PDB file of C-alpha atoms in Angstrom:
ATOM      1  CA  UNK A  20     -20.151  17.811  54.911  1.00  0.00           C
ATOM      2  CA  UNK A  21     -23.255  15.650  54.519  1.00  0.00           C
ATOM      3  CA  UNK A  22     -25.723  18.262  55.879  1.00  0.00           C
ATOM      4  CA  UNK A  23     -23.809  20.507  53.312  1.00  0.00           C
ATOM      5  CA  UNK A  24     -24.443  17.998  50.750  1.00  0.00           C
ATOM      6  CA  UNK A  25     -28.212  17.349  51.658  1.00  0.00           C
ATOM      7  CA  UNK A  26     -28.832  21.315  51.817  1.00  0.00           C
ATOM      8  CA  UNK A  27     -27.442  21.186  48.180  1.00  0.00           C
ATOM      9  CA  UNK A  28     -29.412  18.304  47.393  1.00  0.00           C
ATOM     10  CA  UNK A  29     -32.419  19.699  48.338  1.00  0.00           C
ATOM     11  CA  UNK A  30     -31.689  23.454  46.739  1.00  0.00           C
ATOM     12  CA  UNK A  31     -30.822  22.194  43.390  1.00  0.00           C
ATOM     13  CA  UNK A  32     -34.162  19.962  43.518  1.00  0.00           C
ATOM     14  CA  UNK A  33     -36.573  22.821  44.357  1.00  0.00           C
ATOM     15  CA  UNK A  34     -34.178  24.608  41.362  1.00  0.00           C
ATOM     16  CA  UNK A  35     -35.257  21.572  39.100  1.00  0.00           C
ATOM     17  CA  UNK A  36     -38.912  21.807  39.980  1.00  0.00           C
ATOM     18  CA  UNK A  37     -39.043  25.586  39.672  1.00  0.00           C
ATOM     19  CA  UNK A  38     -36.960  25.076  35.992  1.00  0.00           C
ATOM     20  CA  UNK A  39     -39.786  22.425  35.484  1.00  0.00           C
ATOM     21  CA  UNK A  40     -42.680  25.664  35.509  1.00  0.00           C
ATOM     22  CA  UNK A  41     -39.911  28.127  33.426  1.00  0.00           C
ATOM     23  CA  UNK A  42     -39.254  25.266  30.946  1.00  0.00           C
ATOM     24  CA  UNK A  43     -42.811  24.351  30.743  1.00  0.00           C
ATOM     25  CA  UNK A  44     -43.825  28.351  29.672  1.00  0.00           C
ATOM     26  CA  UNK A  45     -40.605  28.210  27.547  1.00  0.00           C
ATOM     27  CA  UNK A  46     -41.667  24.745  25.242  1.00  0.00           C
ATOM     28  CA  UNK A  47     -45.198  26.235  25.517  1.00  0.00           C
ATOM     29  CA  UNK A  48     -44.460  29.066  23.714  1.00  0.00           C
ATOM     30  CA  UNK A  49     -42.255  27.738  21.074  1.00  0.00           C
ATOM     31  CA  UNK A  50     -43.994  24.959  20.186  1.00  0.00           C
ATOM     32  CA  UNK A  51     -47.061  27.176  19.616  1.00  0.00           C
ATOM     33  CA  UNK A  52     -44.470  29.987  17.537  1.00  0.00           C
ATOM     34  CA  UNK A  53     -43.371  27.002  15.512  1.00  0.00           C
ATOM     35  CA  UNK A  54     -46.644  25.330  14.814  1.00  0.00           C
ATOM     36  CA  UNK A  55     -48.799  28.158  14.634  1.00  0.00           C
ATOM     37  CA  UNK A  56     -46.778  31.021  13.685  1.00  0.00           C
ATOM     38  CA  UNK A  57     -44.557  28.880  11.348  1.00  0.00           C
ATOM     39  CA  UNK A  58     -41.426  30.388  13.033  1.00  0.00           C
ATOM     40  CA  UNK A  59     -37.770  29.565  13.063  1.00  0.00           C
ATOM     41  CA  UNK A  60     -37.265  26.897  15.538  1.00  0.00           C
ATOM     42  CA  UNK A  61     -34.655  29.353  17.374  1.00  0.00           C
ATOM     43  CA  UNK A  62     -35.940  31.975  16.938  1.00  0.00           C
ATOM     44  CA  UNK A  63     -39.104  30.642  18.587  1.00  0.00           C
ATOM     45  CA  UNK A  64     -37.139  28.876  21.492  1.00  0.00           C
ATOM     46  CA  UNK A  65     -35.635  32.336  22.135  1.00  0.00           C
ATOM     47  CA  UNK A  66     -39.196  33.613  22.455  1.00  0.00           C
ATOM     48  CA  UNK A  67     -39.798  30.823  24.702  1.00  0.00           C
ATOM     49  CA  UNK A  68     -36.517  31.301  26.809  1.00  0.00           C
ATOM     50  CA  UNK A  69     -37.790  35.011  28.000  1.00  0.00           C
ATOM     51  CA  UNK A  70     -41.118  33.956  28.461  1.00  0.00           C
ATOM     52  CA  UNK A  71     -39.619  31.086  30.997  1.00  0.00           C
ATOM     53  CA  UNK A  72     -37.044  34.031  32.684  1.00  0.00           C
ATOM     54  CA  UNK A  73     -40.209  35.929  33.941  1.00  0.00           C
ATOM     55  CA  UNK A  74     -41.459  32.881  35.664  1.00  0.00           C
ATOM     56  CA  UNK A  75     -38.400  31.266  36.805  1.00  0.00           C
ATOM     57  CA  UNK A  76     -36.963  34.889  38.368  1.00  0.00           C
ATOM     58  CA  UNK A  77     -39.774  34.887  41.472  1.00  0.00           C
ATOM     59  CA  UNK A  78     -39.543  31.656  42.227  1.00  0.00           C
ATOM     60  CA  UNK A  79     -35.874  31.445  42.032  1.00  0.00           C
ATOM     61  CA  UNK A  80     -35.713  34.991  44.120  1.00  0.00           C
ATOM     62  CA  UNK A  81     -37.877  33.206  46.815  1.00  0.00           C
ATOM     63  CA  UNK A  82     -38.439  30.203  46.762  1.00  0.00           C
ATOM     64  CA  UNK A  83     -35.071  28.154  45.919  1.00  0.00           C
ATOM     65  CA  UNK A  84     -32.848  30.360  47.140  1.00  0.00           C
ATOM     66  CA  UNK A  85     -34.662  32.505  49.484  1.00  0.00           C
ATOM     67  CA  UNK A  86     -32.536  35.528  48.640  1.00  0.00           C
ATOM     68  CA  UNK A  87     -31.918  38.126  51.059  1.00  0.00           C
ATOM     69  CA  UNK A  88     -30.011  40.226  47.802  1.00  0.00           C
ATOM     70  CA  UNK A  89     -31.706  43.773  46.875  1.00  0.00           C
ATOM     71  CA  UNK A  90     -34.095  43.187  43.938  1.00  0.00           C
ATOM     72  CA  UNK A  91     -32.055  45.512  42.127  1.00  0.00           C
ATOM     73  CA  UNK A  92     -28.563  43.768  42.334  1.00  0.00           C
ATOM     74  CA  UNK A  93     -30.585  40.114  42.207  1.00  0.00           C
ATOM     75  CA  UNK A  94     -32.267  41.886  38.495  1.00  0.00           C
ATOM     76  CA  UNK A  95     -29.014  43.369  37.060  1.00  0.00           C
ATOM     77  CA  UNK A  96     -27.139  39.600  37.665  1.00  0.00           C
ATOM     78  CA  UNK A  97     -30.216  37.560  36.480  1.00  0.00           C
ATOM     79  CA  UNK A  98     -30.407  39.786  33.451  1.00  0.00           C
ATOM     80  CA  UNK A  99     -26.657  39.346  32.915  1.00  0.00           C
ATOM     81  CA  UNK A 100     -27.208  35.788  33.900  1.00  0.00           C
ATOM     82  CA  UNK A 101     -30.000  35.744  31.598  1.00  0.00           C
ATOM     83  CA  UNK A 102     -27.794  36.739  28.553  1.00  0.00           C
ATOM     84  CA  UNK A 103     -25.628  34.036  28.843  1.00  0.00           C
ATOM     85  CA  UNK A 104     -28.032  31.533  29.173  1.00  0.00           C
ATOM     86  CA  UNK A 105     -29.715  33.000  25.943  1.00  0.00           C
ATOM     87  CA  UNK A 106     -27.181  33.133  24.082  1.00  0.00           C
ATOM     88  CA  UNK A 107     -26.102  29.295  25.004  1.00  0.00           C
ATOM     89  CA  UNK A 108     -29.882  28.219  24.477  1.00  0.00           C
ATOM     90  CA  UNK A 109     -29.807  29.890  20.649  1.00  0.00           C
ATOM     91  CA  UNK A 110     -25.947  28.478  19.992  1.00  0.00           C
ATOM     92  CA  UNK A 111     -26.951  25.169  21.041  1.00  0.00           C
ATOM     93  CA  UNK A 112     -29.805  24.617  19.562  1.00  0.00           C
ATOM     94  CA  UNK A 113     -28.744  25.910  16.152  1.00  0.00           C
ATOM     95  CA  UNK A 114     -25.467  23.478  16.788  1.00  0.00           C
ATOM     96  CA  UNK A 115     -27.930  20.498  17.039  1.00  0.00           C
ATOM     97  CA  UNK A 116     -30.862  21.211  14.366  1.00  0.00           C
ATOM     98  CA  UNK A 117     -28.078  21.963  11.691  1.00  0.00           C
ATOM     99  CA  UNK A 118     -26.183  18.330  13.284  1.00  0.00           C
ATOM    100  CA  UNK A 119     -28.829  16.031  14.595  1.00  0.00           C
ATOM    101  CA  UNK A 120     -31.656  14.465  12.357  1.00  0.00           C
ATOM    102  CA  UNK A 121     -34.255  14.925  14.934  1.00  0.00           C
ATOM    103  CA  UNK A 122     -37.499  16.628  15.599  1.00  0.00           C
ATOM    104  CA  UNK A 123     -36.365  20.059  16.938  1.00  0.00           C
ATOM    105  CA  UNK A 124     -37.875  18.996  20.487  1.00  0.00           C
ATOM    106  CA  UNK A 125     -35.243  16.573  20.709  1.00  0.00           C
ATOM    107  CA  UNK A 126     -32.468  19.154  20.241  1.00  0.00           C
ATOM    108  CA  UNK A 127     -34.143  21.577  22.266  1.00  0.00           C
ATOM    109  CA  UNK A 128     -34.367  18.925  25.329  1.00  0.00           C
ATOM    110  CA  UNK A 129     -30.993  18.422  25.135  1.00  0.00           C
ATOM    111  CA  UNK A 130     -30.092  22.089  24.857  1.00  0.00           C
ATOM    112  CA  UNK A 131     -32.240  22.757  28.147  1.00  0.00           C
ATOM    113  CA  UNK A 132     -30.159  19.622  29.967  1.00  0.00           C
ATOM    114  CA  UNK A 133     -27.085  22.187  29.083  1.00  0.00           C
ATOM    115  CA  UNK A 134     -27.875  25.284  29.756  1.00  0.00           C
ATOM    116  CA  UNK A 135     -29.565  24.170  33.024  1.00  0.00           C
ATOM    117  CA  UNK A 136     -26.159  23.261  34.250  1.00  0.00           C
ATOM    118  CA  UNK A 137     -24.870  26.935  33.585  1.00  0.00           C
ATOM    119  CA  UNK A 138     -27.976  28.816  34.997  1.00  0.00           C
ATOM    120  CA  UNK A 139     -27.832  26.822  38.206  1.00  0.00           C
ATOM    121  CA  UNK A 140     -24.437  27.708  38.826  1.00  0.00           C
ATOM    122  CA  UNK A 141     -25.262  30.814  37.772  1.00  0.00           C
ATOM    123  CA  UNK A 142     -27.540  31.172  39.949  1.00  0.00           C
ATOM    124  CA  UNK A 143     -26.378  29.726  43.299  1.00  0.00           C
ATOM    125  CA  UNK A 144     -23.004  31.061  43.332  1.00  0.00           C
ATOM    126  CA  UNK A 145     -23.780  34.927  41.882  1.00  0.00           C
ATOM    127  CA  UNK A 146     -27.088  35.995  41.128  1.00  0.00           C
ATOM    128  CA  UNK A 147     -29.327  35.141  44.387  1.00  0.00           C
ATOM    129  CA  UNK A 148     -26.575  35.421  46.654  1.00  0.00           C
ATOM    130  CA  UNK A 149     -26.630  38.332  49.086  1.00  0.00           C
ATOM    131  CA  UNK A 150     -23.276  40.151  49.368  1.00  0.00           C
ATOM    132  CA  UNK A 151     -22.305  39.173  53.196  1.00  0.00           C
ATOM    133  CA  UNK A 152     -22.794  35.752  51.419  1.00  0.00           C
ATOM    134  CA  UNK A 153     -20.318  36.434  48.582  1.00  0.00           C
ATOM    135  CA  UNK A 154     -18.298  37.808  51.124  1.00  0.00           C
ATOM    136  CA  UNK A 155     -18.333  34.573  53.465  1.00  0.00           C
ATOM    137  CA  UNK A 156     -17.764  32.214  50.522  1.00  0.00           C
ATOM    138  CA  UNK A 157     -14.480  34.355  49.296  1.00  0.00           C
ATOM    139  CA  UNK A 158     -12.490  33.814  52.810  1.00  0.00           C
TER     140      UNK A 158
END
């Protein structure tokens, strides 16, 4: 059970750092969309959110997981995966800049601390895992 634990430990902490890099592309791009382009502060996190997906996808694929799934099953689950945590991102957000009188950085740190949750789950339990692996888990 502990080595279980410390394997988990130590996935979900590369997950974090490789989040870090998709999070940082996300923020980069809607902060610039927001100041810049005088976006919608959803709409622009949205932006943001695919921009972090095509970073986070490699190093997810190979790095924190180290998936042995086909690329093509591992794209179809992200991208489903990928939906959901979209559409949780948007929800939330809204949810907080219509609630919360904060700067919308504020609400969209706390939406990130949410959806995080859901994509790691996500992630370790469907969308990296190789079916033998599914397989294993089910008996």
């Amino acid at each position: 059970m502990i080595a279980f634990l410390r394997r988990e430990a130590a996935k979900l902490a590369s997950y974090v750092a490789s989040g870090l890099a998709a999070t940082g592309s996300h923020y980069a791009v809607m902060v610039a969309l927001v100041q810049w382009a005088g976006w919608w502060e959803v709409a622009a996190s949205s932006a943001g959110f695919l921009a972090g997906a095509a970073v986070k996808y490699p190093l997810n694929y190979w790095v924190v997981f180290r998936s042995s799934a086909r690329h093509g099953d591992a794209l179809v689950r992200f991208a489903i995966g990928l939906a959901a945590g979209f559409a949780l991102n948007g929800i939330i957000l809204a949810a907080l800049l219509a609630t919360l009188d904060a700067h919308y950085l504020v609400s969209q740190v706390l939406t990130t601390g949410a959806v995080t949750l859901v994509n790691y789950l996500l992630a370790r339990n469907w969308i990296f895992r190789a079916p033998a692996a599914r397989d294993e888990i089910a008996r």
